[in-house]
CSV table of C-alpha atoms and ligand atoms in Angstrom, one decimal:
chain,number,residue,atom,x,y,z
A,1,MET,CA,0.0,0.0,0.0
A,2,SER,CA,1.4,3.4,-1.0
A,3,ARG,CA,2.1,5.9,1.7
A,4,PHE,CA,1.0,8.5,-0.9
A,5,GLN,CA,-1.7,8.3,-3.5
A,6,SER,CA,-0.7,9.1,-7.1
A,7,GLY,CA,-1.8,12.6,-8.1
A,8,GLN,CA,-1.3,14.3,-11.5
A,9,PRO,CA,2.1,13.2,-12.6
A,10,GLY,CA,4.6,16.0,-13.1
A,11,ALA,CA,4.3,19.4,-11.6
A,12,GLY,CA,2.3,22.5,-11.9
A,13,ASP,CA,-1.1,22.2,-10.3
A,14,GLY,CA,-1.0,19.8,-7.5
A,15,LEU,CA,0.2,19.4,-3.9
A,16,THR,CA,3.8,20.1,-3.2
A,17,ALA,CA,5.4,17.8,-0.6
A,18,ILE,CA,8.5,18.9,1.3
A,19,LEU,CA,10.8,16.3,2.8
A,20,GLY,CA,12.9,18.0,5.6
A,21,ALA,CA,11.0,20.5,7.7
A,22,GLY,CA,14.1,22.5,8.7
A,23,ALA,CA,15.1,26.1,7.8
A,24,LEU,CA,15.0,25.8,4.0
A,25,GLY,CA,12.0,23.5,4.0
A,26,GLN,CA,10.0,25.9,6.2
A,27,LEU,CA,11.1,28.8,4.0
A,28,TRP,CA,9.8,27.1,0.8
A,29,ALA,CA,6.7,25.9,2.6
A,30,GLY,CA,5.9,29.4,3.9
A,31,TYR,CA,6.4,31.0,0.5
A,32,LEU,CA,4.3,28.4,-1.2
A,33,ALA,CA,1.5,28.6,1.3
A,34,LEU,CA,1.4,32.4,1.6
A,35,ALA,CA,0.4,34.3,-1.5
A,36,PRO,CA,2.9,36.9,-2.8
A,37,ALA,CA,1.6,40.4,-2.4
A,38,GLY,CA,-2.0,39.3,-2.0
A,39,ASN,CA,-2.0,37.2,-5.1
A,40,THR,CA,-4.1,34.4,-3.8
A,41,ALA,CA,-4.3,32.8,-7.3
A,42,ALA,CA,-0.6,31.9,-6.8
A,43,ARG,CA,-1.1,30.1,-3.5
A,44,SER,CA,-0.1,26.5,-3.5
A,45,ARG,CA,-1.1,23.5,-1.5
A,46,VAL,CA,1.9,22.3,0.5
A,47,GLY,CA,2.6,19.7,3.1
A,48,PHE,CA,5.6,18.2,4.9
A,49,VAL,CA,6.5,14.5,4.6
A,50,GLU,CA,6.5,13.0,8.1
A,51,ARG,CA,9.5,11.0,9.4
A,52,PRO,CA,8.6,7.4,9.5
A,53,GLY,CA,7.4,6.4,13.0
A,54,THR,CA,6.3,10.0,13.9
A,55,ASN,CA,2.8,11.2,13.6
A,56,PRO,CA,2.8,15.0,13.7
A,57,ALA,CA,-0.3,16.9,12.6
A,58,SER,CA,1.0,20.2,11.5
A,59,LEU,CA,3.8,22.7,12.0
A,60,CYS,CA,3.1,26.3,12.9
A,61,TYR,CA,5.8,29.0,12.8
A,62,GLN,CA,6.4,32.6,12.1
A,63,LEU,CA,8.2,33.3,8.8
A,64,GLN,CA,10.1,36.6,8.9
A,65,THR,CA,11.0,38.2,5.7
A,66,PRO,CA,14.3,40.0,5.1
A,67,GLN,CA,12.5,43.3,5.7
A,68,GLY,CA,11.5,42.0,9.2
A,69,GLN,CA,7.8,41.4,8.5
A,70,ALA,CA,6.5,38.2,10.1
A,71,SER,CA,3.6,36.0,8.9
A,72,GLU,CA,2.0,33.1,10.7
A,73,VAL,CA,2.5,29.9,8.7
A,74,SER,CA,0.7,26.6,9.4
A,75,VAL,CA,1.6,23.6,7.3
A,76,SER,CA,0.1,20.1,7.7
A,77,PHE,CA,2.0,16.9,7.5
A,78,LEU,CA,0.8,14.8,4.6
A,79,ASP,CA,-1.8,12.1,5.2
A,80,PRO,CA,-0.3,9.1,3.3
A,81,ALA,CA,-3.8,7.7,2.8
A,82,THR,CA,-5.3,10.6,1.0
A,83,ASP,CA,-2.7,13.1,-0.1
A,84,ARG,CA,-1.5,13.0,-3.7
A,85,PRO,CA,1.7,15.1,-4.1
A,86,SER,CA,2.7,16.0,-7.6
A,87,LEU,CA,6.1,17.5,-6.7
A,88,LEU,CA,8.6,16.6,-3.9
A,89,LEU,CA,11.1,19.2,-2.6
A,90,VAL,CA,13.9,17.6,-0.7
A,91,THR,CA,15.3,19.9,1.9
A,92,THR,CA,17.2,17.5,4.3
A,93,LYS,CA,20.9,17.9,4.8
A,94,ALA,CA,23.0,16.1,2.1
A,95,THR,CA,24.0,13.5,4.8
A,96,ASP,CA,20.3,12.5,5.2
A,97,VAL,CA,19.1,12.6,1.6
A,98,LEU,CA,19.5,8.9,0.6
A,99,SER,CA,18.0,7.5,3.8
A,100,ALA,CA,15.1,10.0,3.8
A,101,LEU,CA,14.3,9.2,0.1
A,102,LYS,CA,14.7,5.4,0.6
A,103,ALA,CA,11.9,5.7,3.2
A,104,THR,CA,9.7,8.0,1.1
A,105,LEU,CA,10.1,7.0,-2.5
A,106,PRO,CA,8.7,3.5,-2.4
A,107,SER,CA,5.3,5.1,-1.8
A,108,LEU,CA,5.6,7.9,-4.3
A,109,PRO,CA,4.7,7.3,-8.0
A,110,GLU,CA,7.7,7.2,-10.3
A,111,ALA,CA,6.4,10.2,-12.3
A,112,VAL,CA,6.5,12.6,-9.4
A,113,PRO,CA,9.6,14.9,-9.8
A,114,LEU,CA,12.1,15.4,-7.0
A,115,VAL,CA,13.9,18.7,-6.5
A,116,LEU,CA,17.1,18.4,-4.4
A,117,PHE,CA,18.2,21.5,-2.5
A,118,GLN,CA,21.4,20.2,-0.8
A,119,ASN,CA,24.5,22.2,-0.7
A,120,GLY,CA,27.8,20.8,-2.1
A,121,MET,CA,27.9,18.0,-4.5
A,122,GLY,CA,27.8,14.2,-4.5
A,123,SER,CA,24.3,13.7,-2.9
A,124,GLN,CA,22.6,14.8,-6.1
A,125,GLN,CA,24.6,12.4,-8.2
A,126,ALA,CA,23.9,9.6,-5.7
A,127,VAL,CA,20.2,10.2,-6.0
A,128,ALA,CA,20.2,10.3,-9.8
A,129,ALA,CA,22.3,7.1,-9.9
A,130,GLN,CA,19.9,5.3,-7.5
A,131,TRP,CA,16.7,6.4,-9.2
A,132,PRO,CA,17.7,7.0,-12.9
A,133,ASP,CA,14.2,6.6,-14.2
A,134,ARG,CA,12.7,9.1,-11.9
A,135,PRO,CA,12.5,12.9,-12.8
A,136,VAL,CA,15.3,14.1,-10.5
A,137,LEU,CA,16.3,17.8,-10.5
A,138,ALA,CA,18.8,19.7,-8.5
A,139,ALA,CA,18.6,23.3,-7.2
A,140,SER,CA,21.4,25.6,-6.4
A,141,THR,CA,20.1,28.4,-4.2
A,142,THR,CA,21.5,31.5,-2.6
A,143,GLU,CA,18.4,32.0,-0.5
A,144,GLY,CA,19.3,32.1,3.2
A,145,ALA,CA,17.1,30.8,6.0
A,146,ASN,CA,17.7,30.0,9.7
A,147,ARG,CA,15.8,29.1,12.8
A,148,PRO,CA,17.2,31.3,15.6
A,149,GLU,CA,14.5,30.0,18.1
A,150,PRO,CA,11.7,27.5,18.1
A,151,GLY,CA,8.7,28.7,16.1
A,152,LEU,CA,10.6,31.3,14.2
A,153,THR,CA,12.1,30.9,10.7
A,154,VAL,CA,14.0,33.8,9.3
A,155,HIS,CA,14.5,34.5,5.6
A,156,ALA,CA,17.8,36.1,6.2
A,157,GLY,CA,18.5,37.4,2.7
A,158,ARG,CA,16.9,37.3,-0.7
A,159,GLY,CA,18.8,35.2,-3.2
A,160,GLN,CA,18.3,33.3,-6.4
A,161,THR,CA,17.5,29.6,-7.2
A,162,TRP,CA,18.6,27.8,-10.3
A,163,ILE,CA,17.1,24.4,-11.1
A,164,GLY,CA,18.2,21.9,-13.6
A,165,ALA,CA,17.6,18.3,-14.6
A,166,MET,CA,19.7,15.5,-13.2
A,167,THR,CA,18.0,12.7,-15.1
A,168,PRO,CA,16.4,12.7,-18.7
A,169,ALA,CA,12.9,12.2,-17.3
A,170,ALA,CA,13.2,15.6,-15.5
A,171,GLU,CA,13.9,17.7,-18.6
A,172,PRO,CA,10.4,18.1,-19.9
A,173,LEU,CA,9.2,19.1,-16.4
A,174,LEU,CA,11.8,21.8,-15.7
A,175,SER,CA,9.8,24.8,-16.9
A,176,GLN,CA,6.6,23.9,-15.1
A,177,ILE,CA,8.6,23.4,-11.9
A,178,VAL,CA,10.4,26.7,-12.3
A,179,THR,CA,7.0,28.5,-12.9
A,180,LEU,CA,5.4,26.8,-9.9
A,181,LEU,CA,8.2,27.7,-7.5
A,182,GLY,CA,8.6,31.2,-9.1
A,183,ASN,CA,5.0,31.9,-8.4
A,184,THR,CA,6.0,32.3,-4.7
A,185,GLY,CA,7.7,35.6,-5.6
A,186,LEU,CA,11.2,34.1,-5.0
A,187,ALA,CA,13.6,34.3,-8.0
A,188,VAL,CA,13.7,30.9,-9.7
A,189,MET,CA,15.4,30.2,-13.0
A,190,PRO,CA,16.0,27.2,-15.2
A,191,GLU,CA,19.6,26.1,-15.5
A,192,PRO,CA,20.6,24.0,-18.5
A,193,ASP,CA,24.0,23.1,-17.0
A,194,ILE,CA,23.2,22.5,-13.3
A,195,ARG,CA,26.4,20.6,-12.8
A,196,ALA,CA,28.5,23.7,-13.7
A,197,ARG,CA,26.2,25.8,-11.5
A,198,LEU,CA,26.6,23.5,-8.5
A,199,TRP,CA,30.4,23.6,-9.0
A,200,GLN,CA,30.4,27.4,-8.9
A,201,LYS,CA,28.8,27.3,-5.4
A,202,LEU,CA,31.0,24.4,-4.4
A,203,ILE,CA,34.1,26.5,-5.1
A,204,ILE,CA,32.9,29.2,-2.7
A,205,ASN,CA,31.9,26.7,-0.1
A,206,ALA,CA,35.2,24.8,-0.4
A,207,GLY,CA,37.1,28.0,0.1
A,208,ILE,CA,35.1,29.4,3.0
A,209,ASN,CA,33.1,26.9,5.1
A,210,ALA,CA,35.8,24.5,6.4
A,211,PHE,CA,38.0,27.5,7.4
A,212,THR,CA,35.2,29.2,9.3
A,213,ALA,CA,34.4,26.0,11.1
A,214,LEU,CA,38.1,25.3,12.0
A,215,LEU,CA,38.8,28.9,12.9
A,216,ASP,CA,35.4,29.4,14.6
A,217,CYS,CA,35.0,32.8,13.0
A,218,PRO,CA,32.5,34.5,10.7
A,219,ASN,CA,33.2,34.4,6.9
A,220,GLY,CA,35.3,37.6,6.8
A,221,GLY,CA,37.4,36.4,9.7
A,222,ILE,CA,39.3,33.8,7.6
A,223,LEU,CA,40.9,36.4,5.3
A,224,THR,CA,43.7,37.4,7.7
A,225,ALA,CA,44.1,34.1,9.6
A,226,PRO,CA,47.5,32.4,9.1
A,227,PHE,CA,45.8,29.0,8.8
A,228,TYR,CA,43.7,30.2,5.9
A,229,LEU,CA,46.6,32.0,4.3
A,230,GLN,CA,48.7,28.9,4.5
A,231,TRP,CA,46.2,26.6,2.8
A,232,ILE,CA,43.9,28.6,0.5
A,233,ASP,CA,46.2,28.4,-2.6
A,234,GLY,CA,46.4,24.6,-2.2
A,235,VAL,CA,42.6,24.4,-2.0
A,236,CYS,CA,42.3,26.5,-5.2
A,237,LYS,CA,45.0,24.6,-7.1
A,238,GLU,CA,43.2,21.3,-6.4
A,239,LEU,CA,39.8,22.8,-7.3
A,240,HIS,CA,41.2,24.0,-10.6
A,241,GLN,CA,42.9,20.7,-11.4
A,242,VAL,CA,39.8,18.6,-10.6
A,243,MET,CA,37.5,21.0,-12.6
A,244,ILE,CA,39.7,20.7,-15.7
A,245,ALA,CA,39.8,16.9,-15.3
A,246,GLU,CA,36.0,16.9,-15.0
A,247,GLY,CA,35.7,18.8,-18.3
A,248,LEU,CA,34.6,22.0,-16.7
A,249,GLN,CA,35.9,25.5,-17.4
A,250,SER,CA,38.1,27.0,-14.7
A,251,PRO,CA,39.6,30.5,-14.8
A,252,GLY,CA,42.7,29.2,-12.9
A,253,ALA,CA,43.6,28.9,-9.2
A,254,GLY,CA,44.4,32.6,-8.7
A,255,GLU,CA,41.0,33.7,-10.0
A,256,LEU,CA,39.2,31.0,-8.0
A,257,ARG,CA,40.8,32.5,-4.8
A,258,GLN,CA,39.7,36.0,-5.8
A,259,LYS,CA,36.1,34.7,-6.2
A,260,ILE,CA,36.2,33.1,-2.8
A,261,GLU,CA,37.6,36.1,-1.1
A,262,ALA,CA,35.1,38.5,-2.8
A,263,VAL,CA,32.3,36.4,-1.3
A,264,ALA,CA,34.1,36.1,2.1
A,265,ARG,CA,34.3,40.0,2.1
A,266,SER,CA,30.7,40.6,1.0
A,267,THR,CA,29.4,38.1,3.6
A,268,ALA,CA,32.0,39.1,6.3
A,269,THR,CA,29.7,39.0,9.3
A,270,ASN,CA,27.8,35.8,8.3
A,271,THR,CA,28.2,32.5,10.1
A,272,SER,CA,28.6,29.7,7.5
A,273,SER,CA,26.3,26.7,7.8
A,274,MET,CA,29.3,24.5,8.6
A,275,ARG,CA,30.4,26.6,11.5
A,276,ALA,CA,26.8,26.7,12.7
A,277,ASP,CA,26.6,22.9,12.5
A,278,VAL,CA,29.8,22.5,14.5
A,279,LEU,CA,28.7,25.0,17.1
A,280,ARG,CA,25.4,23.0,17.5
A,281,GLY,CA,27.2,19.7,17.6
A,282,ARG,CA,25.6,18.6,14.4
A,283,THR,CA,27.1,16.5,11.5
A,284,THR,CA,28.5,18.9,8.9
A,285,GLU,CA,28.2,18.6,5.1
A,286,ILE,CA,32.1,18.5,4.7
A,287,ASP,CA,31.9,15.1,2.8
A,288,TYR,CA,29.9,16.9,0.1
A,289,ILE,CA,32.2,20.0,-0.1
A,290,ASN,CA,36.0,19.5,0.4
A,291,GLY,CA,35.3,15.8,0.8
A,292,TYR,CA,33.7,15.7,-2.7
A,293,VAL,CA,36.7,17.5,-4.2
A,294,ALA,CA,39.0,14.9,-2.5
A,295,ASP,CA,36.8,12.0,-3.7
A,296,ARG,CA,36.7,13.3,-7.3
A,297,GLY,CA,40.5,13.9,-7.2
A,298,LYS,CA,41.0,10.3,-6.1
A,299,ALA,CA,38.7,9.0,-8.8
A,300,LEU,CA,40.5,11.1,-11.4
A,301,ASN,CA,44.0,10.4,-10.1
A,302,ILE,CA,44.7,13.9,-9.0
A,303,ALA,CA,46.3,14.5,-5.6
A,304,THR,CA,44.0,16.6,-3.3
A,305,PRO,CA,45.9,16.5,0.0
A,306,VAL,CA,44.7,20.0,1.2
A,307,ASN,CA,41.0,19.3,0.6
A,308,GLN,CA,41.4,15.9,2.3
A,309,MET,CA,43.2,17.5,5.3
A,310,LEU,CA,40.3,20.1,5.7
A,311,ARG,CA,37.8,17.2,5.5
A,312,GLN,CA,39.6,15.3,8.2
A,313,GLN,CA,40.1,18.3,10.5
A,314,VAL,CA,36.4,19.2,10.2
A,315,GLN,CA,35.4,15.6,10.9
A,316,GLN,CA,37.6,15.7,14.0
A,317,LEU,CA,35.6,18.8,15.2
A,318,SER,CA,32.5,16.7,15.3
A,319,VAL,CA,34.3,14.3,17.5
A,320,THR,CA,36.0,16.9,19.7
A,321,PRO,CA,33.9,20.1,19.4
A,322,GLY,CA,35.9,23.3,19.4
A,323,PRO,CA,38.2,25.2,17.0
A,324,SER,CA,41.5,23.3,16.2
A,325,ALA,CA,43.3,25.6,13.7
A,326,THR,CA,45.4,28.6,14.6
B,1,LIG,N1,19.3,27.1,5.2
B,1,LIG,C1,19.7,27.7,4.1
B,1,LIG,O1,19.7,28.9,4.1
B,1,LIG,C2,20.2,26.9,3.0
B,1,LIG,C3,20.6,27.6,1.8
B,1,LIG,C4,21.1,26.8,0.7
B,1,LIG,C5,21.2,25.5,0.8
B,1,LIG,N2,20.8,24.8,1.9
B,1,LIG,C6,20.9,23.4,2.0
B,1,LIG,O2,19.6,22.8,2.2
B,1,LIG,C7,19.7,21.7,3.0
B,1,LIG,C8,18.9,21.8,4.3
B,1,LIG,O3,19.4,22.9,5.0
B,1,LIG,P1,18.7,23.5,6.3
B,1,LIG,O4,19.4,24.7,6.8
B,1,LIG,O5,17.2,23.6,6.1
B,1,LIG,O6,18.9,22.3,7.4
B,1,LIG,P2,18.1,21.9,8.6
B,1,LIG,O7,17.5,23.1,9.2
B,1,LIG,O8,18.9,21.0,9.5
B,1,LIG,O9,16.9,21.0,8.0
B,1,LIG,C9,17.0,19.7,7.6
B,1,LIG,C10,15.7,19.0,8.0
B,1,LIG,O10,15.6,17.7,7.5
B,1,LIG,C11,15.0,16.9,8.5
B,1,LIG,N3,15.3,15.5,8.2
B,1,LIG,C12,16.5,14.8,8.3
B,1,LIG,N4,16.3,13.5,8.0
B,1,LIG,C13,15.0,13.4,7.7
B,1,LIG,C14,14.2,12.2,7.3
B,1,LIG,N5,14.7,11.0,7.2
B,1,LIG,N6,12.9,12.4,7.1
B,1,LIG,C15,12.3,13.7,7.2
B,1,LIG,N7,13.0,14.8,7.6
B,1,LIG,C16,14.4,14.6,7.9
B,1,LIG,C17,15.7,17.4,9.8
B,1,LIG,O11,15.0,17.0,10.9
B,1,LIG,P3,15.9,17.0,12.3
B,1,LIG,O12,16.2,18.4,12.6
B,1,LIG,O13,14.9,16.4,13.3
B,1,LIG,O14,17.1,16.1,12.1
B,1,LIG,C18,15.6,18.9,9.6
B,1,LIG,O15,14.3,19.4,10.0
B,1,LIG,C19,21.2,21.5,3.3
B,1,LIG,O16,21.8,20.7,2.4
B,1,LIG,C20,21.8,22.9,3.1
B,1,LIG,O17,23.2,22.9,2.8
B,1,LIG,C21,20.3,25.5,3.0
């Protein structure tokens, strides 16, 4: 017996299910449930997928916009017996995607598209490889959301979201999904080369996140730290070599470093998600950032000792919380 009933296959006019009721999941749920600027026609039906073994009814929270306006949001958890999602947004951490989808997908008709919102790389490829006949899409988003206290989700800053197909079955559905998610008022664009787009964000994350976690500092704090200055050229050299071997364009290690440092300066006071995870004692996404670069280097026979070192040091932080670099 399916946990979900089959709705209209594909996307565009049905119920949107969200797997992962955290900061990003609550952001999308809120924007889907609330009409932008009073445009009730753009309102969508949305519900969270419950964790197996739990039985929550609904989730109520305040969603605060970047301008500081708060709206009350109430989103139900889906009823497996009656709800018929036509789109699934996956907003768990990269570390949880496969296990969460293994619990959810056996009950979801194969035509229902999945949009993966994880940072870094590797989890998207793993999902596409595991379910190659499903419509799988990946999103690269610069929207920022956090939950500073229970019951409050803050949309910290407006960004942009690019979505692209990871499997052939997703390609004909891309524009409908972009339209549906763009009806929220958030900026959503189709991306014909989602792998290159994900790599662009990976470069920035690989050059900032691990350093902020190890140095226990906001993004701008890395720029003058001896540990960062010692290793950033090595990170960029390895990124450049792996990108070229992957058949991607790279402007060279020096320009990659400039891109990383421009973002570190423009987000100088921000706490990266990796530093936040370490401070909360949560598993980080390091395996999907510097760890992904190291894994691809290994597969392509390219030495990536600096990315591997950063991965190991961040993994150590989860075992022994606290900054380790100087
Ligand atoms: N937040 C942002 O601004 C942002 C921006 C860009 C990209 N992203 C990416 O989006 C992803 C989610 O980030 P986030 O900040 O929203 O993380 P988060 O707040 O930790 O949310 C993840 C949610 O997934 C839930 N979850 C984990 N395993 C599950 C399962 N098997 N079934 C159902 N739910 C499950 C978690 O529940 P528990 O808390 O109970 O474990 C949590 O509520 C990450 O990959 C992140 O890198 C986030």
